[in-house]
Coordinates of C-alpha atoms in Angstrom, one line a residue:
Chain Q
X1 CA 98.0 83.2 86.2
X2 CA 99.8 86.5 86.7
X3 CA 101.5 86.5 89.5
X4 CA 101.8 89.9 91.7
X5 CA 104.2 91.8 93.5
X6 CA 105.1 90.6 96.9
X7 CA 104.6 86.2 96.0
X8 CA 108.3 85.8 94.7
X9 CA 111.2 86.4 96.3
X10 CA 114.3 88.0 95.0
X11 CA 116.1 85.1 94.2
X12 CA 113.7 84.2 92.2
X13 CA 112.3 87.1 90.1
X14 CA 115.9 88.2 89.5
X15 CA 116.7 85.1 88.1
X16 CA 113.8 85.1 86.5
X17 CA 114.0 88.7 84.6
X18 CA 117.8 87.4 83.5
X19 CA 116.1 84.7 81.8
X20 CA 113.6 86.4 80.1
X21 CA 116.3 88.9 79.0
X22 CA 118.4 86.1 77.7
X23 CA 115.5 84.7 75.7
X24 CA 114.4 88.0 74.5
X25 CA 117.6 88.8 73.0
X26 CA 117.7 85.3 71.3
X27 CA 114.5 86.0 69.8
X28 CA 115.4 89.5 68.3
X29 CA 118.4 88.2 66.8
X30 CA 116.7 85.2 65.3
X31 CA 113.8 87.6 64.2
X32 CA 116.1 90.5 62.9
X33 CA 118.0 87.7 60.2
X34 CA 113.9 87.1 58.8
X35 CA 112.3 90.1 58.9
X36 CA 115.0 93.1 59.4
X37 CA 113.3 96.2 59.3
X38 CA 109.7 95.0 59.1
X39 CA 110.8 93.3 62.1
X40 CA 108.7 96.5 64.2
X41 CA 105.6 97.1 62.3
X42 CA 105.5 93.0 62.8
X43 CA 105.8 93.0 66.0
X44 CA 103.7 95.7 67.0
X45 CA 101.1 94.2 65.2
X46 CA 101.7 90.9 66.3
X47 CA 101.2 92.2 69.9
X48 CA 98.3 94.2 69.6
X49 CA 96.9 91.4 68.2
X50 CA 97.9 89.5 70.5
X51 CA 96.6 91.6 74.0
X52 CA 93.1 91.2 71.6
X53 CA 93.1 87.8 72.2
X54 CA 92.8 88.3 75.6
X55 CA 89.8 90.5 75.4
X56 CA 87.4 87.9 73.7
X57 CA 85.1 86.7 76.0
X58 CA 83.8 83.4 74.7
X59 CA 80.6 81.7 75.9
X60 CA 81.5 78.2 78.1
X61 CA 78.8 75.3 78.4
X62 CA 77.3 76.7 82.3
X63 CA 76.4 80.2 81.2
X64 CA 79.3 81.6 82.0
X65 CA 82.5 83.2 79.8
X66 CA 86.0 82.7 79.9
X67 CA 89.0 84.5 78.3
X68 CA 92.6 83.3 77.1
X69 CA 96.0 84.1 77.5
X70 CA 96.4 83.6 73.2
X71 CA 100.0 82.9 73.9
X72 CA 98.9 79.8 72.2
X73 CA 97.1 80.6 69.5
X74 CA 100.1 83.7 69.0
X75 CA 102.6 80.8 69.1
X76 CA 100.7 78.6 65.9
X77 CA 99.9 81.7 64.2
X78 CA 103.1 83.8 64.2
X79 CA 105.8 81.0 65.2
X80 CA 107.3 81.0 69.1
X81 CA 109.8 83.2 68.4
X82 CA 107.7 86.1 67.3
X83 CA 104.9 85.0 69.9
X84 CA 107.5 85.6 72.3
X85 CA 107.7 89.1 71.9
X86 CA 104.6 90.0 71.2
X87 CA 102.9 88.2 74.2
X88 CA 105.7 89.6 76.5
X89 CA 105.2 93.3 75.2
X90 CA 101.3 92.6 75.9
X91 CA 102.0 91.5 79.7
X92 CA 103.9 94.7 80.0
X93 CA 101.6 96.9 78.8
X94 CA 99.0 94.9 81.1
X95 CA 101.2 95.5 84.0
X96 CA 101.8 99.6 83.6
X97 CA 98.1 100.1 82.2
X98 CA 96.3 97.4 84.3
X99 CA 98.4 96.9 87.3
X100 CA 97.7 93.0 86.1
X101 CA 100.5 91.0 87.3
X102 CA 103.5 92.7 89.5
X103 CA 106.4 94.8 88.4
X104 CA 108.7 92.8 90.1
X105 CA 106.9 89.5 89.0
X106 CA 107.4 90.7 85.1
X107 CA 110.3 88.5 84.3
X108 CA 108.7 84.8 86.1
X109 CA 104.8 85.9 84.4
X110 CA 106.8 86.6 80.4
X111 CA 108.3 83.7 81.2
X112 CA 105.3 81.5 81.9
X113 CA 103.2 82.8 79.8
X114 CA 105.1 84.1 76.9
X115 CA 108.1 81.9 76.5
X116 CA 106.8 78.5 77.6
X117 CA 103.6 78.8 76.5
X118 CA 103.9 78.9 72.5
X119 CA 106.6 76.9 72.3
X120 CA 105.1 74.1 74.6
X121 CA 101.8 75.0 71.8
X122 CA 103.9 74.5 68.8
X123 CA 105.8 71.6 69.9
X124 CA 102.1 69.9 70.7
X125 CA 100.5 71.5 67.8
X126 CA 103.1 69.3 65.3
X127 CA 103.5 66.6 67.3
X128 CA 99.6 65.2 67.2
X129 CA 99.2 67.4 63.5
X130 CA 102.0 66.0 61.8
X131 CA 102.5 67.6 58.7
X132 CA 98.5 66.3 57.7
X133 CA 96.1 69.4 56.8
X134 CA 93.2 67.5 57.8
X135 CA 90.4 69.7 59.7
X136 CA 89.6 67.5 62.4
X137 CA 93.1 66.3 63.4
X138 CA 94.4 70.5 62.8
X139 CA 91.7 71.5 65.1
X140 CA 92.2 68.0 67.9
X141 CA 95.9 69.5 68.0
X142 CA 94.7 73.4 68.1
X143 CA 92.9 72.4 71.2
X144 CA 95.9 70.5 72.7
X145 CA 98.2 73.1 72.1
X146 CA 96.0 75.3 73.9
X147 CA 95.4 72.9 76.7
X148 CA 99.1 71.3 77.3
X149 CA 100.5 74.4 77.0
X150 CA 98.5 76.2 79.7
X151 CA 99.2 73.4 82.3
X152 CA 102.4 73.3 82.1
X153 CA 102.8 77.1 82.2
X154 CA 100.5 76.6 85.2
X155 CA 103.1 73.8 86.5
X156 CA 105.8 76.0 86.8
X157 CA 104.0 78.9 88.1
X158 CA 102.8 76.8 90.8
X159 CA 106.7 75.3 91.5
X160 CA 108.0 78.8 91.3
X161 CA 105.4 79.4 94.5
X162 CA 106.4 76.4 96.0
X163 CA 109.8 77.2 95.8
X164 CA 109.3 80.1 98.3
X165 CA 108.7 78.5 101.6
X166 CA 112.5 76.6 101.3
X167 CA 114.1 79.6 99.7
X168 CA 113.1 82.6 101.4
X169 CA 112.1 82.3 105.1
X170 CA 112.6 84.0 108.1
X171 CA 115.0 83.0 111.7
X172 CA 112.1 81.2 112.8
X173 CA 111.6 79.5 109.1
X174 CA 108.6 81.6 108.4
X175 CA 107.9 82.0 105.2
X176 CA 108.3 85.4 103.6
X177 CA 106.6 85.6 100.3
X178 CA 104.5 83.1 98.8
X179 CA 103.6 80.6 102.1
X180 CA 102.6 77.6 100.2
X181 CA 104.8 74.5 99.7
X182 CA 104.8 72.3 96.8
X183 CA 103.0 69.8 97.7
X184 CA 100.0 72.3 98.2
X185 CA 100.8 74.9 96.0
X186 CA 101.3 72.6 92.3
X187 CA 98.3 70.6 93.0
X188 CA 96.0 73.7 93.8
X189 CA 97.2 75.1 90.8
X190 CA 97.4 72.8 88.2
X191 CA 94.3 71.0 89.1
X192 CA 91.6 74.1 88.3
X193 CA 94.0 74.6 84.8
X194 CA 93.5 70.7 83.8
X195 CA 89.9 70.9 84.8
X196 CA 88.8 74.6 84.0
X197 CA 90.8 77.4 82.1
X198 CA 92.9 74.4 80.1
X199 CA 89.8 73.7 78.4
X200 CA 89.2 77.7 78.1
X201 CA 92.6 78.0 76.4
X202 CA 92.0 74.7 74.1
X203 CA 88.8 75.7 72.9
X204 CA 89.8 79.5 72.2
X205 CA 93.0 78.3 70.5
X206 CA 91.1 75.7 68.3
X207 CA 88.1 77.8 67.2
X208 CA 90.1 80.9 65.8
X209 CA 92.6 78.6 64.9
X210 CA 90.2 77.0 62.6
X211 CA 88.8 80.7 61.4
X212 CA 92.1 81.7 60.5
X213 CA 92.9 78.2 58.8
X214 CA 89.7 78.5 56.8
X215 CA 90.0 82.4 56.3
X216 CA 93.6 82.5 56.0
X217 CA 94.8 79.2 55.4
X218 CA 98.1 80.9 53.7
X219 CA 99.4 82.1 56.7
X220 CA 98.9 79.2 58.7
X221 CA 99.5 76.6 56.5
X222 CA 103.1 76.0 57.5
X223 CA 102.8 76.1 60.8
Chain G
X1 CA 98.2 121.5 78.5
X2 CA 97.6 119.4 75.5
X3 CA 94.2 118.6 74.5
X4 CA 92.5 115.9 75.1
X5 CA 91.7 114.2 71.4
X6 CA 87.5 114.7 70.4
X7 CA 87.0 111.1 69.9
X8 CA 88.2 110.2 73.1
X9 CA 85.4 112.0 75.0
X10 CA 82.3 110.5 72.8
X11 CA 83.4 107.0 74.5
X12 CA 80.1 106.2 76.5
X13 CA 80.4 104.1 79.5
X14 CA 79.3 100.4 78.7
X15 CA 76.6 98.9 81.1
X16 CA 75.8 95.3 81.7
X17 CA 72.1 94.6 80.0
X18 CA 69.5 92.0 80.5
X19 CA 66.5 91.5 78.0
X20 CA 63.4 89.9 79.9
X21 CA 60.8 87.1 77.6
X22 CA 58.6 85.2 78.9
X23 CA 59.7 85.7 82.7
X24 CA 63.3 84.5 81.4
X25 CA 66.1 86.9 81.4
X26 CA 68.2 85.9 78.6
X27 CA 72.3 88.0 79.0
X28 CA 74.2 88.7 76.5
X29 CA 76.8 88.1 78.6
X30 CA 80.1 87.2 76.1
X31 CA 78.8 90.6 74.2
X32 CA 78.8 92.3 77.8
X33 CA 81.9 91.1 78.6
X34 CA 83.8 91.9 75.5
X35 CA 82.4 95.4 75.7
X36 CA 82.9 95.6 79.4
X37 CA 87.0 94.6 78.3
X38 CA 87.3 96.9 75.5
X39 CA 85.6 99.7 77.5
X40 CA 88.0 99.4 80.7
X41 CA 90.9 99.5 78.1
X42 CA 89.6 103.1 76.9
X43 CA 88.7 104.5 79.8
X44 CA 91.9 103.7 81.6
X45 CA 93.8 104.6 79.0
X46 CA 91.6 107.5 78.8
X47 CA 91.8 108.5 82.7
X48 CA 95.8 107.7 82.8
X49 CA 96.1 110.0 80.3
X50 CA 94.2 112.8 81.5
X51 CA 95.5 112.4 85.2
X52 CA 98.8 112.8 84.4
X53 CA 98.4 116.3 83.3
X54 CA 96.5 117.5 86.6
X55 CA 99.3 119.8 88.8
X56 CA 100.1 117.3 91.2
X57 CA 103.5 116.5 93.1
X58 CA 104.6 113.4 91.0
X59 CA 103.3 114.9 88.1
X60 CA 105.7 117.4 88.1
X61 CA 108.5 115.0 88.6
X62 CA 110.8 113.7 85.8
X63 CA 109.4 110.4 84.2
X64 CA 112.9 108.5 85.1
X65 CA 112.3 109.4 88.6
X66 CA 109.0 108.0 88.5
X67 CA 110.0 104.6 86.5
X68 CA 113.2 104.4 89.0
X69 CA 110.5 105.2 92.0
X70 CA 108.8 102.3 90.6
X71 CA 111.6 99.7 90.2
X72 CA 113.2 100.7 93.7
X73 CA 109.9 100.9 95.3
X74 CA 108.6 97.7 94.4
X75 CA 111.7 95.9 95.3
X76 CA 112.1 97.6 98.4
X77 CA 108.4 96.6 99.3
X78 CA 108.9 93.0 98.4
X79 CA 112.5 93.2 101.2
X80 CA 110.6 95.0 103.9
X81 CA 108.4 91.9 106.8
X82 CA 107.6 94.4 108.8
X83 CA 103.9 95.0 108.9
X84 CA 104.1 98.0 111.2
X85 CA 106.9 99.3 108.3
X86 CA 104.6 98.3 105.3
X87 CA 102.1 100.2 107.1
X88 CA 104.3 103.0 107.5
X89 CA 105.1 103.1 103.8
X90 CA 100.9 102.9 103.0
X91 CA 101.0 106.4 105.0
X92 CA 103.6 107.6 102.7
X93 CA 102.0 106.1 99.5
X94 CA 98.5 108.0 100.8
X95 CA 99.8 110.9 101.2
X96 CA 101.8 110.6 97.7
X97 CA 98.4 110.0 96.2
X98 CA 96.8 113.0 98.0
X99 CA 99.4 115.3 96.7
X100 CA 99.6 114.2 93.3
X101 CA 95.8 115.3 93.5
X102 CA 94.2 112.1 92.7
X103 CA 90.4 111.1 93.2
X104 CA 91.8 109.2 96.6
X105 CA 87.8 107.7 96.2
X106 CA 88.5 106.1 93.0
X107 CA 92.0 105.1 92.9
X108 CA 91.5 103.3 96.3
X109 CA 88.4 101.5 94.8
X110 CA 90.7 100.6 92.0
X111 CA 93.5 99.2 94.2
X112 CA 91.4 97.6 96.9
X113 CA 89.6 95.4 93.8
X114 CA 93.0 94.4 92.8
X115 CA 94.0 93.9 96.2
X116 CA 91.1 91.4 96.9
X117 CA 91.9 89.6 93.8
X118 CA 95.3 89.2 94.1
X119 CA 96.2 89.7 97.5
X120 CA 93.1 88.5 99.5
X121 CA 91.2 85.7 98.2
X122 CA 94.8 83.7 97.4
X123 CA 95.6 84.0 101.3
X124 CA 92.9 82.7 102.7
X125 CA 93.8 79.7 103.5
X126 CA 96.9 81.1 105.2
X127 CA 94.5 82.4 107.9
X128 CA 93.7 78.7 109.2
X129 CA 95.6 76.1 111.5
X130 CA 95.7 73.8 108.8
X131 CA 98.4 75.7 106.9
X132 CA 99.8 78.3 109.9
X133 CA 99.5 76.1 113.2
X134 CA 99.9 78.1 116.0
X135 CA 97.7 80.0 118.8
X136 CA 94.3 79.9 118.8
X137 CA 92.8 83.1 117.6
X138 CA 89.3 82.4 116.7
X139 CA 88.6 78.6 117.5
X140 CA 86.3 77.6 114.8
X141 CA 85.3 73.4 114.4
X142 CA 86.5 71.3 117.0
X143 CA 86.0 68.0 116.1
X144 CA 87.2 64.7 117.6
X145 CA 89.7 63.3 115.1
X146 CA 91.8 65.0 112.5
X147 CA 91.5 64.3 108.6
X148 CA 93.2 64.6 105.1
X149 CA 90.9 66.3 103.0
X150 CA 92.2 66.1 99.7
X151 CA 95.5 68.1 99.8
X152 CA 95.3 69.6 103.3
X153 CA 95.7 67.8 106.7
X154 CA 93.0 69.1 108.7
X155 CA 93.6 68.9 112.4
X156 CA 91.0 67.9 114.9
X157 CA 90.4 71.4 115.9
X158 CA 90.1 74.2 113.5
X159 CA 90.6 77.5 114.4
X160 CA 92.2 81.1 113.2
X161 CA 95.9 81.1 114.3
X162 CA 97.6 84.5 115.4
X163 CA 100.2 83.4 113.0
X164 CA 98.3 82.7 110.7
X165 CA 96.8 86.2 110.5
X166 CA 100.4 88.0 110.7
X167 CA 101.5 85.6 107.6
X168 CA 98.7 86.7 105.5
X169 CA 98.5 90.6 106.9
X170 CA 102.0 91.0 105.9
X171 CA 101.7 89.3 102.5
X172 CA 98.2 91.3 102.0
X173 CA 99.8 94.9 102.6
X174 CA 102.8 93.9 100.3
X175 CA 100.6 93.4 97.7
X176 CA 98.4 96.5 98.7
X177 CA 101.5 98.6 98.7
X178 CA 103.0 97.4 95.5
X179 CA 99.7 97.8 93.8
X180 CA 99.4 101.5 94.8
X181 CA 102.6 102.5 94.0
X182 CA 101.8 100.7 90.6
X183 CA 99.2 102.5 89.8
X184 CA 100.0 105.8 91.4
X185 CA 103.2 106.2 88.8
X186 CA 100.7 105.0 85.7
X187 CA 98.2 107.5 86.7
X188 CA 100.7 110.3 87.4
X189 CA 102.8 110.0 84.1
X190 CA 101.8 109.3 80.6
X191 CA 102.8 106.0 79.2
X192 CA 104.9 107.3 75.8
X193 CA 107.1 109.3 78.6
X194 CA 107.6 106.2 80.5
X195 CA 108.8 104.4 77.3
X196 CA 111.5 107.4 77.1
X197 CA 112.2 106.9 80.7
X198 CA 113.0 103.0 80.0
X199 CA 115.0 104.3 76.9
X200 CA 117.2 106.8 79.1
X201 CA 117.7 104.0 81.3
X202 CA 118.9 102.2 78.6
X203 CA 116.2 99.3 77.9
X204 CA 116.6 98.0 74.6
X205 CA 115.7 100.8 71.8
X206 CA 114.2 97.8 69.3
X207 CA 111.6 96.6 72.0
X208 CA 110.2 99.9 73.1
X209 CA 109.4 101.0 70.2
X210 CA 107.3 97.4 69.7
X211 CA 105.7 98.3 73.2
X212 CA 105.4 102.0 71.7
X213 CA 103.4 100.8 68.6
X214 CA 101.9 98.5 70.0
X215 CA 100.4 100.4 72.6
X216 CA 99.0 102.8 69.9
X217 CA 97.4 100.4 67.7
X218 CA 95.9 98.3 70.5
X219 CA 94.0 101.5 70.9
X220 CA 92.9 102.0 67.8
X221 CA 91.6 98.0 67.1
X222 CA 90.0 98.3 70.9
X223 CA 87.8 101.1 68.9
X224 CA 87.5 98.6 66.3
X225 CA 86.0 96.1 68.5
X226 CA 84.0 97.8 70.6
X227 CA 82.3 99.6 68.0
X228 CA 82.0 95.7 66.0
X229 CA 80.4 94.3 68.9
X230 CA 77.8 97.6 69.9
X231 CA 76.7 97.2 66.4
X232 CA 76.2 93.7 66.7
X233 CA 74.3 94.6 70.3
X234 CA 72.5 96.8 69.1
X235 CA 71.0 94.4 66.3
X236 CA 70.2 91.7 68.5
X237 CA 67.3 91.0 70.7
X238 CA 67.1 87.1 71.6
X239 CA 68.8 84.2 72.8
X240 CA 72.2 83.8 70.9
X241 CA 72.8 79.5 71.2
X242 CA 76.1 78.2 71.6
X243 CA 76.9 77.4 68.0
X244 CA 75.8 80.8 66.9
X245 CA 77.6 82.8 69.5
X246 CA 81.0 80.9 68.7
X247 CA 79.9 81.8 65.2
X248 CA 80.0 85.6 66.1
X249 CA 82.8 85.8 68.1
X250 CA 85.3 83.9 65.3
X251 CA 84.0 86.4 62.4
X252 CA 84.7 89.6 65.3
X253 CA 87.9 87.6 65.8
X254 CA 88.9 87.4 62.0
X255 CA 87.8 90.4 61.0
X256 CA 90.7 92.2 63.7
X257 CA 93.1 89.9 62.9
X258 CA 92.4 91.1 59.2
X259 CA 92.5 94.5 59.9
X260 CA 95.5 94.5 62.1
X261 CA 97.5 92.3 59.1
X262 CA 96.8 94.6 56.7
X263 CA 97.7 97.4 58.7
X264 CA 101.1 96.4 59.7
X265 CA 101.9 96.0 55.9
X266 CA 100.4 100.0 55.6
X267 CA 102.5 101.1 58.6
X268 CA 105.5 99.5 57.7
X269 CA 105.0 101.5 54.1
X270 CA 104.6 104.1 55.4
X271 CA 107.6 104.4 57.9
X272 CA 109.9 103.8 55.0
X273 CA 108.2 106.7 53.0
X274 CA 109.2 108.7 55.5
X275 CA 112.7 107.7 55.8
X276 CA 112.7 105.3 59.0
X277 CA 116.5 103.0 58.1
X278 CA 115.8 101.1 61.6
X279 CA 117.8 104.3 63.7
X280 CA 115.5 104.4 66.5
X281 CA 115.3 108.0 68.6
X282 CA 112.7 108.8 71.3
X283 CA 112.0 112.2 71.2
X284 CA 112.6 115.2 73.2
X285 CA 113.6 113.8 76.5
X286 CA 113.2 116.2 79.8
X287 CA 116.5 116.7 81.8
X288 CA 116.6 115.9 85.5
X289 CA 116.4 119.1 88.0
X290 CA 117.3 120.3 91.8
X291 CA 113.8 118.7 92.7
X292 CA 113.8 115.3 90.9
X293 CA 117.4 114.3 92.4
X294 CA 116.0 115.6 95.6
X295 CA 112.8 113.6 96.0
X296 CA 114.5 110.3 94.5
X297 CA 117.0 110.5 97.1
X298 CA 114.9 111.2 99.7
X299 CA 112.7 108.7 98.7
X300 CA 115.6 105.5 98.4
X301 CA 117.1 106.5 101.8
X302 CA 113.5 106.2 103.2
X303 CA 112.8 102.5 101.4
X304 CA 116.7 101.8 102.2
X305 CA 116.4 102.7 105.9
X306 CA 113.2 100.5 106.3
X307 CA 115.0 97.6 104.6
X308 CA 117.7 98.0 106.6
X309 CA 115.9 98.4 110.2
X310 CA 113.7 95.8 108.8
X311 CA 115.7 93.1 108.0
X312 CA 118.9 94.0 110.5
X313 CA 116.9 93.7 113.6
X314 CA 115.0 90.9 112.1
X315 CA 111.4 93.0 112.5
X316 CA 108.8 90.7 111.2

């Protein structure tokens, strides 16, 4: 799901980067009131922790192995705001070591992946949860988080690439960046998320969920 | 030069492994892969490291040329639909890499993988009628009735449209020339003197240094890891089932989520033991020379002249 240079146009990756900024800010201030000066060994941590996620390869029914984005799991463990941060410093640092999603495409990928996702995870995560600590019904939401959250951070990085085509085209109404419309470019996209990497992210999201519950339950307790 | 730390070059390159019984070969294939992950972390940051101390051209260049080369340069890429421009620009980017005295084998390899990834296989489809109608390039299936096949209207003849083919070139090479010029600034300057380069250029002090330690530790747990799962490679010799491999990967999982919690309460310690009050400072910053102002301008009135010829007479 991260998007490379040379899909978006700059209408929309500046506007983009500005709201990423925006949120960014919001967070630190909200984070700097809780936490004040352990606010950066927190963080760090938190997005170390956090790029981890990503490198867990976990075995899927087929013989094959899948990954996660965590922002999910970041977002039920450490709360949105914090999972903000931490999963948008781990997309940078994917982007300069990696070359893993654009430069330019920084601001529309943190947004996707680090600002929707955990708070799309949380909000699902309570919703079917409730304020019961009951394992199956904890681990049913854990995997819905995951799997909500995902598609719709799929959903809007398939409009954002649907938006191209009527944005940014040439005289002739070529499109410049990303060709294809809507109507081809949300259900291509959303469609291998609900089916595939959905489930990837739900099951990754409930089964550490559940390890840190059972290892940890402390710290996730009042989530 | 600085030295290259000792436990840096004991890092053994991680193969893929297959165990044959009974005629069956049984993979470990999520212990593979989490190596393989871990390993490519290491290396690269490994490599990076060690190619931006070679005596190359950008390497010799201050790091907030190189970040603003990198901000300009992408942005500049993304404004220029010219192909015969962006292929221009892959000239200049070559010869960029050549001089910075880069394996041109290996960083090509690197960039052409990315490339197919991210540029190649998503375009595809931009190749065909069904998307980019237009003339006939290579005529394909020509059937005698069109169709809607689930998402697409496929017409009654399918073929390769000339259009088609400039579309998806010219998106291709912008992502072929971003990608290089990516990678060519990671690989020519060290990532803590691009942090300083985002701090000069004023980026918030507060989430560098996040990015700064972060950067560190995810080293130091990436050892943690990969060293966690060799052991546990090295120990085992059959068929892992489902239940059991989920097993394995949760305790891997806990045990660095453990040691990464208790480390951020050591760290945090220990900064205030040695007097951190929140005043963040980024070190010794290089100042900007004859030569750095020199090649950044040179290279924004190149990008800005190909924007401008680009997009002025309407070059596509």
């Amino acid at each position: 799901m991260h998007i490379p240079d040379g899909y978006l146009g700059p209408k929309t990756y500046i506007t983009m980067y500005a709201i990423f900024t925006a949120f960014i800010f919001v967070a630190i201030k909200k984070l700097k009131k809780k936490l004040s000066l352990k606010l950066i060994p927190f963080l760090g941590f938190a997005s170390a922790f956090s790029f981890l996620i990503m490198m867990f390869n976990i075995p899927i029914p087929g013989g094959t192995t899948g990954h996660a984005v965590g922002a999910a799991l970041a977002g039920l463990v450490i709360g949105p705001w914090a999972a903000m941060i931490a999963v948008s410093v781990a997309l940078i640092i994917q982007a300069l070591v990696f070359g893993d999603g654009g430069i330019t495409a920084i601001g529309a990928n943190c947004f996707t992946m680090a600002i929707v996702m955990p708070f799309i995870a949380v909000w699902t995560y309570k919703l079917i949860a409730g304020n019961t600590d009951n394992k199956r019904r904890t681990g049913v939401a854990a995997f819905f988080a995951g799997y909500v959250s995902l598609n719709v951070a799929a959903l809007i990085t398939a409009v954002l690439f649907g938006l191209q085509p009527i944005i940014s085209t040439d005289a002739a109404g070529n499109p410049l960046y990303s060709p294809y419309p809507l109507k081809i470019a949300v259900p291509a996209m959303t469609l291998e998320h609900l089916l595939l990497f959905g489930i990837v992210e739900g099951i990754v999201t409930m089964v550490f969920f559940q390890y840190l519950k059972k290892a940890n339950p402390e710290l996730v307790s009042n989530k | 030069m600085t030295e290259i730390p000792s436990f840096l070059l004991i890092n053994n390159p991680v193969t893929l492994h297959e165990v044959k019984k009974n005629d069956k070969k049984f993979r470990f294939s999520f212990i593979e892969q989490t190596l393989n992950s871990s390993g490519k972390f290491i290396s690269t940051t490994v490599f990076q490291y060690h190619s931006a101390l070679f005596k190359g051209i950008l390497q010799q260049l201050n790091p907030v040329v190189k970040l603003l080369m990198l901000l300009v340069g992408t942005t500049g890429i993304a404004l220029i639909h010219s192909v015969l421009f962006q292929l221009i620009l892959s000239f200049l980017i070559f010869l960029l890499v050549a001089f910075s005295k880069l394996r041109l084998r290996s960083f090509y390899k690197r960039v052409l993988t990315l490339v197919l990834i991210f540029g190649i296989i998503p375009t595809l489809p931009i190749y065909f009628n069904w998307i980019t109608p237009g003339k006939p390039a290579l005529e394909l299936i020509k059937s005698g009735c069109s169709f809607n096949f689930w998402i697409y209207h496929v017409p009654n003849s399918l073929y390769i449209s000339y259009e088609g083919i400039h579309h998806a070139l010219r998106l291709e090479i912008k992502v072929l020339n971003s990608l290089a010029l990516s990678l060519l600034i990671i690989h020519t300057t060290q990532f803590v003197d691009i942090v300083k380069a985002a701090s000069r250029l004023k980026a918030p002090a507060i989430f560098l240094l996040i990015i700064t330690l972060s950067h560190k530790l995810i080293f130091i747990f990436t050892k943690v890891l990969e060293d966690s799962f060799l052991g546990l490679k090295s120990r085992w010799w059959r068929k892992i089932d489902e239940n059991a491999s989920r097993q394995i990967v949760g305790n891997r999982f806990l045990l660095v989520f453990n040691k990464t919690w208790h480390r951020y309460d050591q760290t945090y310690k220990a900064m205030i033991a040695r007097g951190f009050n929140g005043t963040i400072e980024h070190g010794y910053q290089k100042q900007l020379n004859r030569l750095d102002i020199l090649f950044l301008l040179l290279f924004i009135v190149v990008l800005s002249t190909a924007v401008t010829i680009s997009n002025v007479f309407q070059l596509y």
